[in-house]
PDB file of C-alpha atoms in Angstrom:
ATOM      1  CA  MET A   1      -3.271  26.782  14.183  1.00 80.00           C
ATOM      2  CA  ILE A   2      -2.149  25.206  10.978  1.00 89.00           C
ATOM      3  CA  ALA A   3      -1.819  27.775   8.006  1.00 91.00           C
ATOM      4  CA  THR A   4      -3.705  27.515   4.717  1.00 93.00           C
ATOM      5  CA  SER A   5      -0.500  27.322   2.845  1.00 93.00           C
ATOM      6  CA  THR A   6       0.807  24.335   4.674  1.00 94.00           C
ATOM      7  CA  ILE A   7      -2.616  22.698   3.850  1.00 95.00           C
ATOM      8  CA  ALA A   8      -2.188  23.488   0.141  1.00 96.00           C
ATOM      9  CA  LEU A   9       1.067  22.035   0.519  1.00 94.00           C
ATOM     10  CA  LEU A  10       0.225  18.920   1.973  1.00 95.00           C
ATOM     11  CA  CYS A  11      -2.609  18.369  -0.313  1.00 96.00           C
ATOM     12  CA  GLY A  12      -0.317  18.386  -3.643  1.00 93.00           C
ATOM     13  CA  PHE A  13       1.346  15.751  -1.457  1.00 90.00           C
ATOM     14  CA  ALA A  14      -1.479  14.114  -1.033  1.00 94.00           C
ATOM     15  CA  PHE A  15      -2.646  13.881  -4.879  1.00 95.00           C
ATOM     16  CA  LEU A  16       1.142  12.672  -5.695  1.00 89.00           C
ATOM     17  CA  ALA A  17       0.518   9.744  -3.136  1.00 87.00           C
ATOM     18  CA  GLY A  18      -2.968   9.055  -4.802  1.00 89.00           C
ATOM     19  CA  PHE A  19      -1.458   8.734  -8.162  1.00 91.00           C
ATOM     20  CA  ILE A  20       1.392   6.675  -7.568  1.00 85.00           C
ATOM     21  CA  ASP A  21      -0.779   4.228  -4.669  1.00 83.00           C
ATOM     22  CA  SER A  22      -3.371   3.636  -7.045  1.00 84.00           C
ATOM     23  CA  ILE A  23      -1.136   2.080  -9.204  1.00 81.00           C
ATOM     24  CA  VAL A  24       1.527   0.284  -7.165  1.00 75.00           C
ATOM     25  CA  GLY A  25       1.292   1.486  -3.706  1.00 74.00           C
ATOM     26  CA  GLY A  26       3.860   3.216  -1.924  1.00 70.00           C
ATOM     27  CA  GLY A  27       1.930   6.257  -1.467  1.00 79.00           C
ATOM     28  CA  GLY A  28       2.262   6.354   2.611  1.00 75.00           C
ATOM     29  CA  LEU A  29       6.409   6.977   1.622  1.00 72.00           C
ATOM     30  CA  ILE A  30       5.611  10.421  -0.148  1.00 77.00           C
ATOM     31  CA  GLN A  31       2.463  11.252   1.862  1.00 84.00           C
ATOM     32  CA  THR A  32       3.575  10.528   5.428  1.00 79.00           C
ATOM     33  CA  PRO A  33       7.248  12.337   5.474  1.00 77.00           C
ATOM     34  CA  ALA A  34       5.867  15.428   4.298  1.00 84.00           C
ATOM     35  CA  MET A  35       3.193  15.626   7.262  1.00 87.00           C
ATOM     36  CA  LEU A  36       5.792  14.643   9.786  1.00 81.00           C
ATOM     37  CA  LEU A  37       8.237  17.379   8.073  1.00 83.00           C
ATOM     38  CA  LEU A  38       5.276  20.080   7.379  1.00 91.00           C
ATOM     39  CA  LEU A  39       3.395  19.671  10.656  1.00 91.00           C
ATOM     40  CA  PRO A  40       6.196  19.178  13.051  1.00 88.00           C
ATOM     41  CA  GLY A  41       4.253  20.282  16.269  1.00 85.00           C
ATOM     42  CA  VAL A  42       1.788  17.609  15.715  1.00 88.00           C
ATOM     43  CA  PRO A  43       1.892  14.226  17.761  1.00 86.00           C
ATOM     44  CA  VAL A  44       3.070  11.688  15.352  1.00 78.00           C
ATOM     45  CA  PRO A  45      -0.296   9.183  16.135  1.00 81.00           C
ATOM     46  CA  THR A  46      -2.365  12.533  15.314  1.00 87.00           C
ATOM     47  CA  VAL A  47      -0.298  12.820  11.856  1.00 86.00           C
ATOM     48  CA  LEU A  48      -0.418   9.243  11.009  1.00 82.00           C
ATOM     49  CA  GLY A  49      -4.367   9.238  12.091  1.00 87.00           C
ATOM     50  CA  THR A  50      -5.074  12.075   9.620  1.00 92.00           C
ATOM     51  CA  GLY A  51      -3.212  11.095   6.997  1.00 90.00           C
ATOM     52  CA  LYS A  52      -5.495   7.758   7.081  1.00 87.00           C
ATOM     53  CA  VAL A  53      -8.207   9.578   6.201  1.00 92.00           C
ATOM     54  CA  SER A  54      -6.377  10.661   2.828  1.00 92.00           C
ATOM     55  CA  SER A  55      -5.155   7.222   1.738  1.00 88.00           C
ATOM     56  CA  MET A  56      -8.313   5.293   2.502  1.00 89.00           C
ATOM     57  CA  MET A  57     -10.734   7.480   0.474  1.00 93.00           C
ATOM     58  CA  GLY A  58      -7.813   7.205  -2.367  1.00 91.00           C
ATOM     59  CA  THR A  59      -7.221   3.503  -1.974  1.00 89.00           C
ATOM     60  CA  LEU A  60     -11.472   3.098  -1.961  1.00 91.00           C
ATOM     61  CA  ILE A  61     -11.739   5.439  -5.609  1.00 91.00           C
ATOM     62  CA  ALA A  62      -8.871   3.141  -6.783  1.00 89.00           C
ATOM     63  CA  LEU A  63     -10.502   0.057  -5.829  1.00 88.00           C
ATOM     64  CA  ARG A  64     -13.977   1.208  -7.690  1.00 86.00           C
ATOM     65  CA  ARG A  65     -12.143   2.041 -10.590  1.00 84.00           C
ATOM     66  CA  TYR A  66     -10.519  -1.527 -10.841  1.00 86.00           C
ATOM     67  CA  ALA A  67     -13.317  -3.601  -9.730  1.00 82.00           C
ATOM     68  CA  GLY A  68     -15.203  -2.346 -13.409  1.00 75.00           C
ATOM     69  CA  GLN A  69     -12.201  -3.205 -15.358  1.00 81.00           C
ATOM     70  CA  VAL A  70     -10.056  -6.421 -14.100  1.00 81.00           C
ATOM     71  CA  PRO A  71     -11.071  -9.534 -12.868  1.00 78.00           C
ATOM     72  CA  ILE A  72     -11.103  -9.500  -9.441  1.00 82.00           C
ATOM     73  CA  ARG A  73     -11.664 -13.153  -7.275  1.00 84.00           C
ATOM     74  CA  TRP A  74     -13.693 -11.404  -4.391  1.00 84.00           C
ATOM     75  CA  ARG A  75     -13.944 -14.172  -2.543  1.00 88.00           C
ATOM     76  CA  VAL A  76      -9.970 -14.872  -2.030  1.00 89.00           C
ATOM     77  CA  VAL A  77      -9.631 -11.112  -1.717  1.00 90.00           C
ATOM     78  CA  GLY A  78     -12.364 -10.544   0.353  1.00 91.00           C
ATOM     79  CA  LEU A  79     -10.412 -13.396   2.745  1.00 92.00           C
ATOM     80  CA  ALA A  80      -7.266 -11.951   2.599  1.00 92.00           C
ATOM     81  CA  ALA A  81      -8.755  -8.210   2.671  1.00 92.00           C
ATOM     82  CA  GLY A  82     -10.765  -9.584   6.265  1.00 92.00           C
ATOM     83  CA  THR A  83      -7.819 -11.231   7.710  1.00 93.00           C
ATOM     84  CA  ALA A  84      -5.467  -8.579   6.849  1.00 92.00           C
ATOM     85  CA  GLY A  85      -7.864  -6.100   8.649  1.00 89.00           C
ATOM     86  CA  VAL A  86      -7.940  -8.152  11.978  1.00 90.00           C
ATOM     87  CA  PHE A  87      -3.870  -8.666  12.040  1.00 90.00           C
ATOM     88  CA  ALA A  88      -3.393  -4.932  10.964  1.00 84.00           C
ATOM     89  CA  LEU A  89      -4.989  -3.815  14.811  1.00 81.00           C
ATOM     90  CA  LEU A  90      -2.895  -6.428  15.994  1.00 83.00           C
ATOM     91  CA  GLY A  91       0.498  -5.010  14.620  1.00 76.00           C
ATOM     92  CA  ALA A  92      -0.696  -1.634  15.726  1.00 68.00           C
ATOM     93  CA  ARG A  93      -0.995  -2.856  19.071  1.00 70.00           C
ATOM     94  CA  ALA A  94       2.361  -4.797  19.023  1.00 69.00           C
ATOM     95  CA  VAL A  95       4.025  -1.903  17.738  1.00 56.00           C
ATOM     96  CA  SER A  96       5.382  -0.385  21.116  1.00 49.00           C
ATOM     97  CA  HIS A  97       6.512  -3.865  22.292  1.00 59.00           C
ATOM     98  CA  LEU A  98       8.444  -5.223  19.234  1.00 56.00           C
ATOM     99  CA  PRO A  99      11.985  -3.500  17.962  1.00 59.00           C
ATOM    100  CA  GLN A 100      11.580  -1.999  14.774  1.00 51.00           C
ATOM    101  CA  ASP A 101      14.860  -2.226  13.891  1.00 59.00           C
ATOM    102  CA  LEU A 102      15.163  -5.568  13.764  1.00 59.00           C
ATOM    103  CA  VAL A 103      12.769  -5.806  11.357  1.00 54.00           C
ATOM    104  CA  ARG A 104      13.853  -2.973   8.847  1.00 57.00           C
ATOM    105  CA  PRO A 105      16.808  -5.163   7.409  1.00 69.00           C
ATOM    106  CA  LEU A 106      14.676  -8.348   6.735  1.00 62.00           C
ATOM    107  CA  VAL A 107      12.055  -5.740   4.992  1.00 57.00           C
ATOM    108  CA  LEU A 108      14.775  -4.521   3.272  1.00 62.00           C
ATOM    109  CA  GLY A 109      16.500  -7.816   2.015  1.00 69.00           C
ATOM    110  CA  LEU A 110      13.172  -9.089   0.888  1.00 63.00           C
ATOM    111  CA  LEU A 111      12.252  -5.431  -1.304  1.00 63.00           C
ATOM    112  CA  VAL A 112      15.804  -6.009  -2.673  1.00 72.00           C
ATOM    113  CA  VAL A 113      14.687  -9.806  -3.504  1.00 67.00           C
ATOM    114  CA  ILE A 114      11.639  -8.672  -4.868  1.00 61.00           C
ATOM    115  CA  ALA A 115      13.132  -5.974  -7.649  1.00 65.00           C
ATOM    116  CA  VAL A 116      15.764  -8.447  -8.943  1.00 70.00           C
ATOM    117  CA  TYR A 117      13.360 -11.053  -9.215  1.00 59.00           C
ATOM    118  CA  THR A 118      10.855  -8.614 -11.337  1.00 59.00           C
ATOM    119  CA  PHE A 119      13.576  -7.198 -13.351  1.00 67.00           C
ATOM    120  CA  TRP A 120      15.305 -10.383 -14.614  1.00 67.00           C
ATOM    121  CA  ARG A 121      12.135 -12.063 -14.812  1.00 59.00           C
ATOM    122  CA  LYS A 122      10.810  -9.796 -18.012  1.00 57.00           C
ATOM    123  CA  ASP A 123       7.306 -11.415 -18.585  1.00 54.00           C
ATOM    124  CA  PHE A 124       6.690 -11.697 -14.886  1.00 47.00           C
ATOM    125  CA  GLY A 125       3.004 -10.055 -14.404  1.00 44.00           C
ATOM    126  CA  GLN A 126       2.688  -9.462 -17.889  1.00 51.00           C
ATOM    127  CA  LEU A 127       0.120 -12.210 -18.287  1.00 52.00           C
ATOM    128  CA  HIS A 128      -2.871 -13.064 -16.101  1.00 50.00           C
ATOM    129  CA  ALA A 129      -2.917 -16.835 -15.527  1.00 56.00           C
ATOM    130  CA  PRO A 130      -4.069 -18.024 -12.134  1.00 67.00           C
ATOM    131  CA  ARG A 131      -2.363 -21.309 -11.260  1.00 70.00           C
ATOM    132  CA  LEU A 132      -3.947 -22.048  -8.251  1.00 71.00           C
ATOM    133  CA  SER A 133      -6.472 -24.431  -7.277  1.00 80.00           C
ATOM    134  CA  ALA A 134      -9.672 -22.467  -5.830  1.00 79.00           C
ATOM    135  CA  GLN A 135      -8.551 -24.282  -2.012  1.00 86.00           C
ATOM    136  CA  ARG A 136      -5.235 -23.207  -2.539  1.00 87.00           C
ATOM    137  CA  GLU A 137      -6.229 -19.790  -3.546  1.00 86.00           C
ATOM    138  CA  LEU A 138      -8.256 -19.315   0.003  1.00 90.00           C
ATOM    139  CA  LEU A 139      -5.551 -20.691   2.333  1.00 92.00           C
ATOM    140  CA  TYR A 140      -3.007 -18.252   0.491  1.00 89.00           C
ATOM    141  CA  GLY A 141      -5.299 -15.695   0.887  1.00 91.00           C
ATOM    142  CA  LEU A 142      -5.316 -16.148   4.537  1.00 93.00           C
ATOM    143  CA  LEU A 143      -1.604 -16.415   5.235  1.00 92.00           C
ATOM    144  CA  ILE A 144      -1.339 -13.112   2.815  1.00 90.00           C
ATOM    145  CA  GLY A 145      -3.446 -11.201   5.222  1.00 91.00           C
ATOM    146  CA  VAL A 146      -2.344 -12.694   7.858  1.00 92.00           C
ATOM    147  CA  GLY A 147       1.368 -11.832   7.373  1.00 86.00           C
ATOM    148  CA  LEU A 148       1.656  -8.698   5.437  1.00 85.00           C
ATOM    149  CA  GLY A 149      -1.670  -7.190   7.559  1.00 86.00           C
ATOM    150  CA  PHE A 150       0.036  -7.643  11.114  1.00 85.00           C
ATOM    151  CA  TYR A 151       3.314  -5.922   8.974  1.00 76.00           C
ATOM    152  CA  ASP A 152       1.088  -3.029   7.706  1.00 74.00           C
ATOM    153  CA  GLY A 153      -0.223  -2.310  11.716  1.00 69.00           C
ATOM    154  CA  PHE A 154       3.711  -2.407  12.528  1.00 65.00           C
ATOM    155  CA  PHE A 155       6.189  -1.502  10.039  1.00 59.00           C
ATOM    156  CA  GLY A 156       4.230  -0.534   7.146  1.00 63.00           C
ATOM    157  CA  PRO A 157       6.586   0.742   4.542  1.00 58.00           C
ATOM    158  CA  GLY A 158       6.285  -1.389   1.230  1.00 63.00           C
ATOM    159  CA  MET A 159       3.279  -3.014   2.067  1.00 74.00           C
ATOM    160  CA  GLY A 160       1.677  -2.100  -1.112  1.00 74.00           C
ATOM    161  CA  SER A 161       4.436  -3.372  -3.293  1.00 74.00           C
ATOM    162  CA  MET A 162       4.590  -6.514  -1.314  1.00 78.00           C
ATOM    163  CA  LEU A 163       1.151  -7.302  -2.112  1.00 85.00           C
ATOM    164  CA  LEU A 164       1.519  -6.559  -5.618  1.00 83.00           C
ATOM    165  CA  PHE A 165       4.425  -9.176  -5.951  1.00 81.00           C
ATOM    166  CA  ALA A 166       2.499 -11.786  -3.747  1.00 86.00           C
ATOM    167  CA  PHE A 167      -0.510 -11.249  -6.004  1.00 88.00           C
ATOM    168  CA  VAL A 168       1.355 -12.000  -9.225  1.00 85.00           C
ATOM    169  CA  GLY A 169       3.913 -14.419  -8.113  1.00 82.00           C
ATOM    170  CA  LEU A 170       1.702 -16.566  -5.877  1.00 85.00           C
ATOM    171  CA  PHE A 171      -1.110 -16.082  -7.729  1.00 87.00           C
ATOM    172  CA  GLY A 172      -0.037 -15.992 -11.819  1.00 85.00           C
ATOM    173  CA  TYR A 173      -2.509 -12.990 -11.362  1.00 86.00           C
ATOM    174  CA  ASP A 174      -1.007  -9.777 -13.905  1.00 83.00           C
ATOM    175  CA  PHE A 175      -0.169  -6.350 -12.711  1.00 81.00           C
ATOM    176  CA  LEU A 176      -3.190  -4.956 -13.245  1.00 83.00           C
ATOM    177  CA  THR A 177      -5.255  -7.514 -11.482  1.00 85.00           C
ATOM    178  CA  ALA A 178      -2.916  -7.497  -8.655  1.00 85.00           C
ATOM    179  CA  SER A 179      -2.867  -3.982  -8.475  1.00 83.00           C
ATOM    180  CA  GLY A 180      -7.008  -4.041  -8.096  1.00 85.00           C
ATOM    181  CA  SER A 181      -6.605  -7.373  -5.488  1.00 88.00           C
ATOM    182  CA  ALA A 182      -3.945  -5.172  -3.555  1.00 86.00           C
ATOM    183  CA  LYS A 183      -6.149  -2.079  -3.334  1.00 86.00           C
ATOM    184  CA  MET A 184      -8.782  -4.104  -1.371  1.00 88.00           C
ATOM    185  CA  VAL A 185      -6.630  -5.407   1.074  1.00 90.00           C
ATOM    186  CA  ASN A 186      -4.919  -1.862   1.504  1.00 84.00           C
ATOM    187  CA  ALA A 187      -8.548  -0.713   2.109  1.00 87.00           C
ATOM    188  CA  ALA A 188      -9.294  -2.955   4.605  1.00 89.00           C
ATOM    189  CA  THR A 189      -5.638  -2.500   6.783  1.00 85.00           C
ATOM    190  CA  ASN A 190      -6.433   1.227   6.169  1.00 81.00           C
ATOM    191  CA  PHE A 191      -9.985   1.049   7.694  1.00 87.00           C
ATOM    192  CA  THR A 192      -9.001  -0.833  10.400  1.00 86.00           C
ATOM    193  CA  SER A 193      -6.438   1.860  11.395  1.00 80.00           C
ATOM    194  CA  LEU A 194      -8.523   4.696  10.743  1.00 85.00           C
ATOM    195  CA  ALA A 195     -11.157   3.608  13.295  1.00 86.00           C
ATOM    196  CA  TYR A 196      -8.465   3.082  16.101  1.00 82.00           C
ATOM    197  CA  PHE A 197      -7.079   6.699  15.151  1.00 83.00           C
ATOM    198  CA  ALA A 198     -10.541   8.239  15.291  1.00 89.00           C
ATOM    199  CA  ILE A 199     -11.967   6.944  18.261  1.00 89.00           C
ATOM    200  CA  THR A 200      -8.891   7.603  20.495  1.00 85.00           C
ATOM    201  CA  GLY A 201      -9.365  11.375  18.567  1.00 90.00           C
ATOM    202  CA  HIS A 202      -5.942  11.259  16.576  1.00 88.00           C
ATOM    203  CA  ILE A 203      -7.655  13.156  13.252  1.00 93.00           C
ATOM    204  CA  ILE A 204      -7.132  16.709  12.396  1.00 95.00           C
ATOM    205  CA  TYR A 205     -10.295  16.906   9.874  1.00 95.00           C
ATOM    206  CA  ARG A 206      -9.549  20.543   8.498  1.00 95.00           C
ATOM    207  CA  VAL A 207      -6.095  18.744   7.126  1.00 96.00           C
ATOM    208  CA  ALA A 208      -7.308  15.315   6.748  1.00 96.00           C
ATOM    209  CA  LEU A 209     -10.903  16.335   4.546  1.00 97.00           C
ATOM    210  CA  PRO A 210      -9.012  18.452   1.639  1.00 97.00           C
ATOM    211  CA  MET A 211      -6.126  16.128   1.511  1.00 97.00           C
ATOM    212  CA  ALA A 212      -8.620  12.978   1.389  1.00 96.00           C
ATOM    213  CA  ALA A 213     -10.329  15.311  -1.568  1.00 97.00           C
ATOM    214  CA  CYS A 214      -6.977  15.417  -3.423  1.00 97.00           C
ATOM    215  CA  ASN A 215      -5.543  12.043  -2.684  1.00 96.00           C
ATOM    216  CA  MET A 216      -8.817  10.889  -4.436  1.00 95.00           C
ATOM    217  CA  LEU A 217      -8.152  12.918  -7.520  1.00 96.00           C
ATOM    218  CA  GLY A 218      -4.875  11.373  -7.644  1.00 93.00           C
ATOM    219  CA  ALA A 219      -5.859   8.055  -7.529  1.00 92.00           C
ATOM    220  CA  THR A 220      -8.619   8.685 -10.088  1.00 93.00           C
ATOM    221  CA  LEU A 221      -5.850   9.661 -12.462  1.00 92.00           C
ATOM    222  CA  GLY A 222      -3.201   7.096 -11.757  1.00 89.00           C
ATOM    223  CA  SER A 223      -5.609   4.281 -11.779  1.00 89.00           C
ATOM    224  CA  ARG A 224      -6.928   5.381 -15.085  1.00 89.00           C
ATOM    225  CA  LEU A 225      -3.871   5.951 -16.420  1.00 89.00           C
ATOM    226  CA  ALA A 226      -2.627   2.290 -15.293  1.00 85.00           C
ATOM    227  CA  LEU A 227      -5.846   1.065 -16.990  1.00 86.00           C
ATOM    228  CA  LYS A 228      -4.930   2.827 -20.114  1.00 86.00           C
ATOM    229  CA  LYS A 229      -1.108   2.433 -20.542  1.00 85.00           C
ATOM    230  CA  GLY A 230      -1.787  -1.607 -19.381  1.00 79.00           C
ATOM    231  CA  VAL A 231       1.183  -3.888 -17.475  1.00 68.00           C
ATOM    232  CA  GLY A 232       3.724  -2.796 -19.083  1.00 76.00           C
ATOM    233  CA  PHE A 233       3.499   0.320 -17.587  1.00 78.00           C
ATOM    234  CA  VAL A 234       2.612  -0.878 -14.325  1.00 74.00           C
ATOM    235  CA  ARG A 235       5.559  -3.189 -14.216  1.00 75.00           C
ATOM    236  CA  VAL A 236       8.235  -0.311 -14.772  1.00 78.00           C
ATOM    237  CA  LEU A 237       6.322   1.830 -12.044  1.00 77.00           C
ATOM    238  CA  PHE A 238       6.652  -0.765  -9.908  1.00 72.00           C
ATOM    239  CA  LEU A 239      10.013  -1.343 -10.021  1.00 75.00           C
ATOM    240  CA  VAL A 240      10.934   2.283  -9.765  1.00 78.00           C
ATOM    241  CA  VAL A 241       8.669   2.807  -6.546  1.00 72.00           C
ATOM    242  CA  VAL A 242      10.325  -0.735  -5.027  1.00 70.00           C
ATOM    243  CA  SER A 243      14.117   0.670  -5.584  1.00 78.00           C
ATOM    244  CA  GLY A 244      12.739   4.135  -3.854  1.00 74.00           C
ATOM    245  CA  VAL A 245      11.234   1.589  -0.523  1.00 69.00           C
ATOM    246  CA  ILE A 246      14.984   0.218  -0.840  1.00 72.00           C
ATOM    247  CA  LEU A 247      16.547   3.247  -0.887  1.00 78.00           C
ATOM    248  CA  LYS A 248      14.502   4.884   1.998  1.00 71.00           C
ATOM    249  CA  LEU A 249      15.168   2.136   4.169  1.00 67.00           C
ATOM    250  CA  ALA A 250      18.894   1.738   3.643  1.00 76.00           C
ATOM    251  CA  TRP A 251      19.134   5.551   4.577  1.00 78.00           C
ATOM    252  CA  GLU A 252      16.999   5.177   7.684  1.00 68.00           C
ATOM    253  CA  MET A 253      19.360   2.345   8.383  1.00 69.00           C
ATOM    254  CA  VAL A 254      22.879   4.121   7.832  1.00 74.00           C
ATOM    255  CA  LYS A 255      22.071   7.585   8.963  1.00 66.00           C
TER     256      LYS A 255
END
């Protein structure tokens, strides 16, 4: 039996995760470690499945708010989202067969490059100036869905930040538009994973539902703050979250 006080603590972490994730991604780095720590006797797949209910609902709330405020290109982002959902499932199935220890250094190096480039380019993500033709947008959307969708199912940390960087760096979106676009792709990968965990019975609904409510509240406040503060605020928070992911991955490699 999980204590009410434990559920209350998890709800607090879910709120914070929803707040951060709605702006720049990375909410899983807050919520998942907290669940693993506070639910030590629960199998890891059940922890992940329970957490997916929370993160999925927060992502949908953030997507709804961004959809009415920023110019999301639904055709391109929808293609990326659909492809990512399929490849997230393939990544989840491949995770037991591929050595994750080989992936961590590559991801760590990529995130360091992302952080340095974003810090160095002061105007990066400040203006919304799509630079690709319609055909190239579809091609790049497909590639993002394949690559980052598989990565999210297989490994995960930094997925939201890398999506954000891809939409800014490749497509020329500003940070707000990129955040809204990333939410749609995240919603697809979360839905695929959640369906898998639900079918296999790896969700504790007594924990998942109150966490979902708190994650939704955090996502509502976070997306509202992002839209109010603008791209400069999102850029700074993006750098903070990416730096946090870098430190976390580096610590896991050396401990």
